[in-house]
Tab-separated table of C-alpha atoms in Angstrom:
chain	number	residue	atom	x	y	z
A	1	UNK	CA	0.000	0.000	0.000
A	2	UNK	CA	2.009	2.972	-1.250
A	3	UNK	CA	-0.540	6.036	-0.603
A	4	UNK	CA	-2.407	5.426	2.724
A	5	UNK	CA	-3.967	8.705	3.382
A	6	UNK	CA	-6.229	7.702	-0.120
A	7	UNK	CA	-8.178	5.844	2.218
A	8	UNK	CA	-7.710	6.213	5.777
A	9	UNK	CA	-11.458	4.785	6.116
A	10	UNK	CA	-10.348	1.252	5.024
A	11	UNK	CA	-7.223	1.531	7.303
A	12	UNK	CA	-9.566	2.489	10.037
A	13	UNK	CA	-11.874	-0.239	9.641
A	14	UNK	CA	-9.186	-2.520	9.270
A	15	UNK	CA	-7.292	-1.256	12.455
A	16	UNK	CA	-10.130	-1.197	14.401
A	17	UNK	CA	-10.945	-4.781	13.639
A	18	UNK	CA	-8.299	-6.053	15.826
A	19	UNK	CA	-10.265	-4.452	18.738
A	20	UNK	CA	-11.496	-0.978	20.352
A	21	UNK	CA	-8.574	1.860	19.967
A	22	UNK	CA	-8.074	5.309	20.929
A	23	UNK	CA	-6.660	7.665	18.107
A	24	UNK	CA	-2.770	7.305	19.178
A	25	UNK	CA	-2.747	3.398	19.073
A	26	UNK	CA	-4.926	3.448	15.710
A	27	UNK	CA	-2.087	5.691	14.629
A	28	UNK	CA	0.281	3.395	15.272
A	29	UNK	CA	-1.061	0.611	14.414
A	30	UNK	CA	-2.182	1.319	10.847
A	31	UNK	CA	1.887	2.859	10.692
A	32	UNK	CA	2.876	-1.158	10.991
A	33	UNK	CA	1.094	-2.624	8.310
A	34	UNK	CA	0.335	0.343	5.861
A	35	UNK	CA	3.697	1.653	6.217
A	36	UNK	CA	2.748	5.150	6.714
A	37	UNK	CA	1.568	7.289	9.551
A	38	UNK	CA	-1.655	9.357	8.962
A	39	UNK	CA	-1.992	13.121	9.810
A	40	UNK	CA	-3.856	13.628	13.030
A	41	UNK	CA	-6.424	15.927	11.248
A	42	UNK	CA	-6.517	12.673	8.198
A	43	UNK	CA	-7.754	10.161	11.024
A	44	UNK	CA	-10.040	12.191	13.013
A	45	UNK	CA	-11.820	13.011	9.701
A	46	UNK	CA	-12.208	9.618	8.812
A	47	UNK	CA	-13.000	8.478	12.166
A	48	UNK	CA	-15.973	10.976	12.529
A	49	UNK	CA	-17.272	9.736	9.388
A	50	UNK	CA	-17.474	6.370	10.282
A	51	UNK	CA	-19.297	7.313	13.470
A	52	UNK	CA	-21.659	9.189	11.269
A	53	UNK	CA	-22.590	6.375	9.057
A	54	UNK	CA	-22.989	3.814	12.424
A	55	UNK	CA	-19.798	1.838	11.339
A	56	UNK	CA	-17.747	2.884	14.670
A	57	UNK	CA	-19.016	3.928	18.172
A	58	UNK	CA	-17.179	5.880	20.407
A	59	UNK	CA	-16.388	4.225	24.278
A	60	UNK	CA	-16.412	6.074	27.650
A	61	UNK	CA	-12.892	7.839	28.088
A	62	UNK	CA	-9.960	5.758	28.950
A	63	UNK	CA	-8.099	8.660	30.787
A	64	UNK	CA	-7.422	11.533	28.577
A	65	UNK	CA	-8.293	9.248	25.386
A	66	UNK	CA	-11.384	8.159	24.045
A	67	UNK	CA	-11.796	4.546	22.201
A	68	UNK	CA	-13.373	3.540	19.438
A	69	UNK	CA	-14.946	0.276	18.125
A	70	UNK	CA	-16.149	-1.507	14.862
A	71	UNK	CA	-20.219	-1.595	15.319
A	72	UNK	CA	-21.499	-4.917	13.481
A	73	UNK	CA	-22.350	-2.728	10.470
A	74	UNK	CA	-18.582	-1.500	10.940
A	75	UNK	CA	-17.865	-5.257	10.821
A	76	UNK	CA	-20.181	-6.114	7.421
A	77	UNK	CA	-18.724	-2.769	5.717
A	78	UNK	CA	-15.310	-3.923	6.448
A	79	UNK	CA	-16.282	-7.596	4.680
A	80	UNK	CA	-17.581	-5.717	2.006
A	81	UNK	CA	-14.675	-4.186	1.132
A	82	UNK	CA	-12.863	-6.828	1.760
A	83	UNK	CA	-14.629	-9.152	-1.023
A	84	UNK	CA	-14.517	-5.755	-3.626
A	85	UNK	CA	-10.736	-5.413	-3.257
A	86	UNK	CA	-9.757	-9.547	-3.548
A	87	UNK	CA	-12.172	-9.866	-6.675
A	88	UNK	CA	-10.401	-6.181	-7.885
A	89	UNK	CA	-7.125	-8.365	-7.183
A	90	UNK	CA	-8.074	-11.290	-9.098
A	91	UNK	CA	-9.548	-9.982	-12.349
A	92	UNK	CA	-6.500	-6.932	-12.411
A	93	UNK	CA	-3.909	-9.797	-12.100
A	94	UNK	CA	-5.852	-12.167	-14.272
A	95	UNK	CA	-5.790	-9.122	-17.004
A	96	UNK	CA	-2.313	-8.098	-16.379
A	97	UNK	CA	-1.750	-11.402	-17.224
A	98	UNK	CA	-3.217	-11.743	-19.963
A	99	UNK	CA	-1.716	-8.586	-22.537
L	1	UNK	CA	-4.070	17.228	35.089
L	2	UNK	CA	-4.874	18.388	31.629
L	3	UNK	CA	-2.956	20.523	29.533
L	4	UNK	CA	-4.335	23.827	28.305
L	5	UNK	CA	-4.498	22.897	24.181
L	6	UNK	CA	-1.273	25.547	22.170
L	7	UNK	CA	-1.804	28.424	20.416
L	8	UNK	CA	-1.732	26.072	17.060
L	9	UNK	CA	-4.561	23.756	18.129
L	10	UNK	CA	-6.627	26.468	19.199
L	11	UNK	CA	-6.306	28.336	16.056
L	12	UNK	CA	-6.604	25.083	13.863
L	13	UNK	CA	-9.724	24.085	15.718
L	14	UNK	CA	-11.274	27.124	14.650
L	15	UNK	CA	-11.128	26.088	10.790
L	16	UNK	CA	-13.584	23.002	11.728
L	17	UNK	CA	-17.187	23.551	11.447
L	18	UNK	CA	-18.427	24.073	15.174
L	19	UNK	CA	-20.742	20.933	15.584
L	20	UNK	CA	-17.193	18.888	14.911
L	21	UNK	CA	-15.053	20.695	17.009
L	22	UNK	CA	-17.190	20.174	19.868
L	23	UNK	CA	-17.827	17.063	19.364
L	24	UNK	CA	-13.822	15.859	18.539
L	25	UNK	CA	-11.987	18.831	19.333
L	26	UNK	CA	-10.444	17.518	22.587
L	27	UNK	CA	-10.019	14.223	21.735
L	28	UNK	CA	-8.536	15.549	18.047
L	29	UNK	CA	-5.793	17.825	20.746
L	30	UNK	CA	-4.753	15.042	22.243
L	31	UNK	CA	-3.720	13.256	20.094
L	32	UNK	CA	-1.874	15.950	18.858
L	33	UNK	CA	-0.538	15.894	22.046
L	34	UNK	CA	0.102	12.447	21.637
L	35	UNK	CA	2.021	12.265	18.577
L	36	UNK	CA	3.968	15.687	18.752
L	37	UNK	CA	2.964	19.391	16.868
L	38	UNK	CA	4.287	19.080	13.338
L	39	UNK	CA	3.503	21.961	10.331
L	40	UNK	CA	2.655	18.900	8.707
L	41	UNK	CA	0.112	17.357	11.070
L	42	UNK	CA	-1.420	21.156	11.216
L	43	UNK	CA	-1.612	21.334	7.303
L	44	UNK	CA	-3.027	17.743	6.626
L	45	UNK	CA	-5.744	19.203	9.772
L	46	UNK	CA	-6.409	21.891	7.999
L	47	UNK	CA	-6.821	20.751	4.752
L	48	UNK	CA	-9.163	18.335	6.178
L	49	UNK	CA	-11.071	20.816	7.957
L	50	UNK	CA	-11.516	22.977	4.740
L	51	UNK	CA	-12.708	20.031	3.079
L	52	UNK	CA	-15.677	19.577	5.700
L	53	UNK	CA	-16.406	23.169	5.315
L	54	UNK	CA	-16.888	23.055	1.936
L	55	UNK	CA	-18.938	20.214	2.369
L	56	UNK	CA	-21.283	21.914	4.587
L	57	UNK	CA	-21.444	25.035	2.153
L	58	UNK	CA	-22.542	23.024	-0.731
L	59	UNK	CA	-25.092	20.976	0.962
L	60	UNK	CA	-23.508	18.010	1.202
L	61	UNK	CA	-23.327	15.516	4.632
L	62	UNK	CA	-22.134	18.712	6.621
L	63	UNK	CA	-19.978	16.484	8.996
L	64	UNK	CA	-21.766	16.341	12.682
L	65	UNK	CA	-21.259	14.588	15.658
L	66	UNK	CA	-23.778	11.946	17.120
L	67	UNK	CA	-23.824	13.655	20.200
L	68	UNK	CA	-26.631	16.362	20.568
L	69	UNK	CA	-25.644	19.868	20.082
L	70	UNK	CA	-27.934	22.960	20.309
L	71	UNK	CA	-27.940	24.295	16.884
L	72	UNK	CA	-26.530	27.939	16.652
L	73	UNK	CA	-23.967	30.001	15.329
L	74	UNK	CA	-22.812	30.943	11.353
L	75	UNK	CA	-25.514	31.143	8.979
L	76	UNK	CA	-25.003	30.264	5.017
L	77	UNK	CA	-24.051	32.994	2.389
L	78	UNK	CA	-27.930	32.768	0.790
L	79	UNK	CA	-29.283	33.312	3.841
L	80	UNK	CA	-26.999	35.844	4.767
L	81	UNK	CA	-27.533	38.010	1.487
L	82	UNK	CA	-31.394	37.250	2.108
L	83	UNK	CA	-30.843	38.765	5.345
L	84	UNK	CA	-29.600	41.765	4.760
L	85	UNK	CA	-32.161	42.274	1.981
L	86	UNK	CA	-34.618	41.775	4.059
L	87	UNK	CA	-33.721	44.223	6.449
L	88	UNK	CA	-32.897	47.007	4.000
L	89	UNK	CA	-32.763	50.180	5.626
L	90	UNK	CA	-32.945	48.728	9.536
L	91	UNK	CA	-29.642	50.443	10.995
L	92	UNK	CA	-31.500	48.553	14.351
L	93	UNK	CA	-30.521	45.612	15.987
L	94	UNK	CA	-27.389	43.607	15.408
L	95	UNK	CA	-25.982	41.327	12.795
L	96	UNK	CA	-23.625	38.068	13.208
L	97	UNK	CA	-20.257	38.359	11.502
L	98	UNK	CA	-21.395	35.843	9.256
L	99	UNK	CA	-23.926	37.982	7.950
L	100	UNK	CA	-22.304	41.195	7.673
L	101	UNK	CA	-19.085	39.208	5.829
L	102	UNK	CA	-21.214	37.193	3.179
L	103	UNK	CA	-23.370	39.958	2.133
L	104	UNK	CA	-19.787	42.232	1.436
L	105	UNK	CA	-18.458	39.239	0.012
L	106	UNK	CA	-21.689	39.225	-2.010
L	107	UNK	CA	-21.492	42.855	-3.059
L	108	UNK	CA	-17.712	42.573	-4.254
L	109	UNK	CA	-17.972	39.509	-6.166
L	110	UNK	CA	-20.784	40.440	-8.386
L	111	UNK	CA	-19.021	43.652	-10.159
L	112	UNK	CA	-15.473	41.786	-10.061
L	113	UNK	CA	-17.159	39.324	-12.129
L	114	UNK	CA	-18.908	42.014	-14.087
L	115	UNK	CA	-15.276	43.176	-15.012
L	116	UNK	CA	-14.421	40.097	-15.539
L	117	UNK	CA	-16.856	39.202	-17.971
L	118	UNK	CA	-17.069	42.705	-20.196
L	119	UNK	CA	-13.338	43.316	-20.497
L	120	UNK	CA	-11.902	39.370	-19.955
L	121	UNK	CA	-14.708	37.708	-22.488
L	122	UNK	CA	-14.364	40.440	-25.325
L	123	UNK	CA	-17.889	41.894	-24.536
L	124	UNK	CA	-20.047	43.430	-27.426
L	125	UNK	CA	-18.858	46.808	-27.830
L	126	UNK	CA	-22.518	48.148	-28.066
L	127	UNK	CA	-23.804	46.542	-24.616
L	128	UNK	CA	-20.719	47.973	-22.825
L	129	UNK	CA	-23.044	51.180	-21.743
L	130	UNK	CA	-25.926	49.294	-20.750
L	131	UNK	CA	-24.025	46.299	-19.024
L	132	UNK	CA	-22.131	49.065	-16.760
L	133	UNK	CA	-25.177	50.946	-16.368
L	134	UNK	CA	-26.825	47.891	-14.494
L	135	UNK	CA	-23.633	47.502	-12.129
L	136	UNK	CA	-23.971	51.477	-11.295
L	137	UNK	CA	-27.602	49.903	-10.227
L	138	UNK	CA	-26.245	47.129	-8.455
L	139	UNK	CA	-23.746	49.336	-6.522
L	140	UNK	CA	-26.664	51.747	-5.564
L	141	UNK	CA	-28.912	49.598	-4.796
L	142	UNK	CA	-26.456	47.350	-2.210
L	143	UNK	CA	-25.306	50.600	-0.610
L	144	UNK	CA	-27.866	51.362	1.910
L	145	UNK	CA	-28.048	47.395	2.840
L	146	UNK	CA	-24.163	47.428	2.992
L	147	UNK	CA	-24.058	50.331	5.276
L	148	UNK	CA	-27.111	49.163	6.970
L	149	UNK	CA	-25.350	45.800	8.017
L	150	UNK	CA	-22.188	47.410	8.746
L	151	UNK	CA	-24.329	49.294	11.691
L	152	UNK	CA	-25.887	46.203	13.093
L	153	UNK	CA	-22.609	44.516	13.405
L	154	UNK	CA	-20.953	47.300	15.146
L	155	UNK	CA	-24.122	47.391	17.407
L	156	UNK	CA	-23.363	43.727	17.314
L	157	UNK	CA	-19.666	44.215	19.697
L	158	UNK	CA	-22.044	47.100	21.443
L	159	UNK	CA	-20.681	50.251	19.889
L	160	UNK	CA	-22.415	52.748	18.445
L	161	UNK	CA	-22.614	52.537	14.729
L	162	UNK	CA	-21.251	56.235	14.451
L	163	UNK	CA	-17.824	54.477	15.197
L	164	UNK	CA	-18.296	53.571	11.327
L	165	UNK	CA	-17.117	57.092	10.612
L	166	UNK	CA	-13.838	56.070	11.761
L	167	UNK	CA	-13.280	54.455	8.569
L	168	UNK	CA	-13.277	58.099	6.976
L	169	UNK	CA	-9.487	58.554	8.189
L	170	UNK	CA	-7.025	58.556	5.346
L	171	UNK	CA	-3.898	57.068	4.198
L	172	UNK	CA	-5.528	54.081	4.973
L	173	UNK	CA	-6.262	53.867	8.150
L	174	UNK	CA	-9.811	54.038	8.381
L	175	UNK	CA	-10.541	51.155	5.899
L	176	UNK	CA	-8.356	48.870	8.280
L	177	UNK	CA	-10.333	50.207	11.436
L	178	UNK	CA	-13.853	49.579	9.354
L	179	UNK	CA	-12.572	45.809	8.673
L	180	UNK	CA	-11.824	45.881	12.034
L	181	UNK	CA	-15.224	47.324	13.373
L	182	UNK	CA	-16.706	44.352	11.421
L	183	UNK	CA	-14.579	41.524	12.656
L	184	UNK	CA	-14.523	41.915	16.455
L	185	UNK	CA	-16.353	39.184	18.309
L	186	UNK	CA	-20.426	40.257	19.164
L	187	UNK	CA	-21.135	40.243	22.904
L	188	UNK	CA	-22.351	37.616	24.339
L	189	UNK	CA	-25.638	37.798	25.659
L	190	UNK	CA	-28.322	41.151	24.638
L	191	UNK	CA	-26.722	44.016	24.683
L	192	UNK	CA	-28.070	47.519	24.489
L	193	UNK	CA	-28.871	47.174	20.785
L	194	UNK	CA	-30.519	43.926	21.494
L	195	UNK	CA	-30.886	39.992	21.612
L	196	UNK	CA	-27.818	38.481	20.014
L	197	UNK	CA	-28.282	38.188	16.490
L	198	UNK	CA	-29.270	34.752	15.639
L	199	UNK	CA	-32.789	35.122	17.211
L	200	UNK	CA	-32.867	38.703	15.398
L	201	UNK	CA	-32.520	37.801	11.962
L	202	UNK	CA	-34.738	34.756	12.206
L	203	UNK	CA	-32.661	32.089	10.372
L	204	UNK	CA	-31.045	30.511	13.742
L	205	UNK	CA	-33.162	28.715	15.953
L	206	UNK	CA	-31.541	29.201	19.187
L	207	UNK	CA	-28.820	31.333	20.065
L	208	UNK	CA	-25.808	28.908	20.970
L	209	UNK	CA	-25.750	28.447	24.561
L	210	UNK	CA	-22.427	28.733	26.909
């Protein structure tokens, strides 16, 4: 994944999946295995719009820091996505292949 | 103990819409906090933050919290030209910086575009007269509303609107005192020109508590 801040909402999802996070850990977390560290301002954005649409909730605080976790829509979005990028993988490899 | 939030945040949490920042403002300041003040961070904020405003301006999901919020605060640029339409002549009363900076906005942009369009687009020769003849009307007729506005949002910090005629000293001066005038902060609660002006105008529901 070259460009993370394309879609921090994926990364999100995908960080959050591994259970509830506050924004620092999330942070860090999508750092290890999209190679990139968001902005601050990038994952906040994201994160409120994933509240919005009911795919996130927030927790009471832990300390200073509030958590976040996936809702079960938050989980079926995620899957979603999931099955749209593999069959995107497939078919562009299978065509790459192909010329 | 909590940290009072830097200069920086405060400022950047100002570009936000207001139903966001109160919503995530803290939480988005600590993890500032968190991760250490960069230009960068601030610019990819604020970049995002622009984006959400523009968002809101244009109708789109304006990006709000979950949480309730009393509703209160800026009104859009229709309503704001509307506004000050509406109350034509009424040098009564006050008017929210929002309204008082659309509607100049709003008188500015329409003969800059004029310009635009009759000397940039190679304009017919023979509608030149007529087509600057109906910006002379469009300047007239947005005076009186213009100053009109500018006088509610001076009564709106609770000055006088005479304190306008400051803007009559030369070399420049008074133009940067009238921009002034027109930027400082309303009062609070009524003053002696009246209720604050979200209830005035009409648009608002409630004025925005704290």
């Amino acid at each position: 994944m070259t460009d993370a801040s394309r879609d921090p909402e994926l990364l999100l999802l995908v960080s959050l999946a591994a259970g509830p996070k506050h924004g620092h850990a999330m942070l860090l977390d999508i750092a290890s295995f999209a190679g990139r560290r968001l902005g601050p301002g990038t994952l906040y954005g994201a994160l409120s719009r994933l509240e919005q649409r009911g795919l996130v909730e927030a927790m009471p605080l832990d300390g200073r820091r509030r958590p976040y976790r996936l809702t079960r829509s938050g989980q079926a979005e995620l899957a979603r996505r999931i099955d749209l990028l593999r069959s995107a993988v497939h078919v562009g490899e299978a065509r790459l292949a192909a010329r | 103990m909590r940290r009072r939030p830097v200069p920086m945040g405060r400022l950047l949490l100002r570009l936000y819409p207001r139903r966001w920042r109160e919503r995530y403002g803290t939480e988005l300041l600590e993890l500032f906090e968190d991760v250490g003040w960069s230009w960068r961070d601030a610019a990819d904020a604020a970049h995002v933050a622009a984006a959400m405003r523009w968002n809101e301006l244009h109708g789109g999901t304006a990006v709000t919290a979950s949480a309730p919020r009393p509703t209160g605060g800026g009104i859009s640029a229709p309503q704001a030209v509307f506004a000050a339409f509406r109350n034509y002549a009424s040098f009564d009363g006050r008017a929210s910086r929002a309204e008082a900076w659309w509607f100049l906005l709003f008188t500015l942009i329409v003969p800059i575009m004029a310009a635009l369009i009759m000397f940039g687009l190679g304009f017919p020769r023979p509608l030149m007269i007529p087509a600057a003849a109906v910006v002379a009307v469009f300047g007239v007729a947005v005076f009186v509303p213009l100053l009109a506005v500018a006088v509610r949002r001076v009564h709106d910090t609770g000055r006088s609107g005479w304190w306008l005629l400051l803007v009559l000293i030369p070399h420049g001066i008074g133009p940067v005192i009238g921009l002034t005038l027109l930027a400082l902060p309303g009062t609070a609660g009524p003053n002696e020109y009246g209720p604050p002006p979200e209830g005035h105008v009409g648009i608002v529901t409630r004025p925005s508590a704290a």
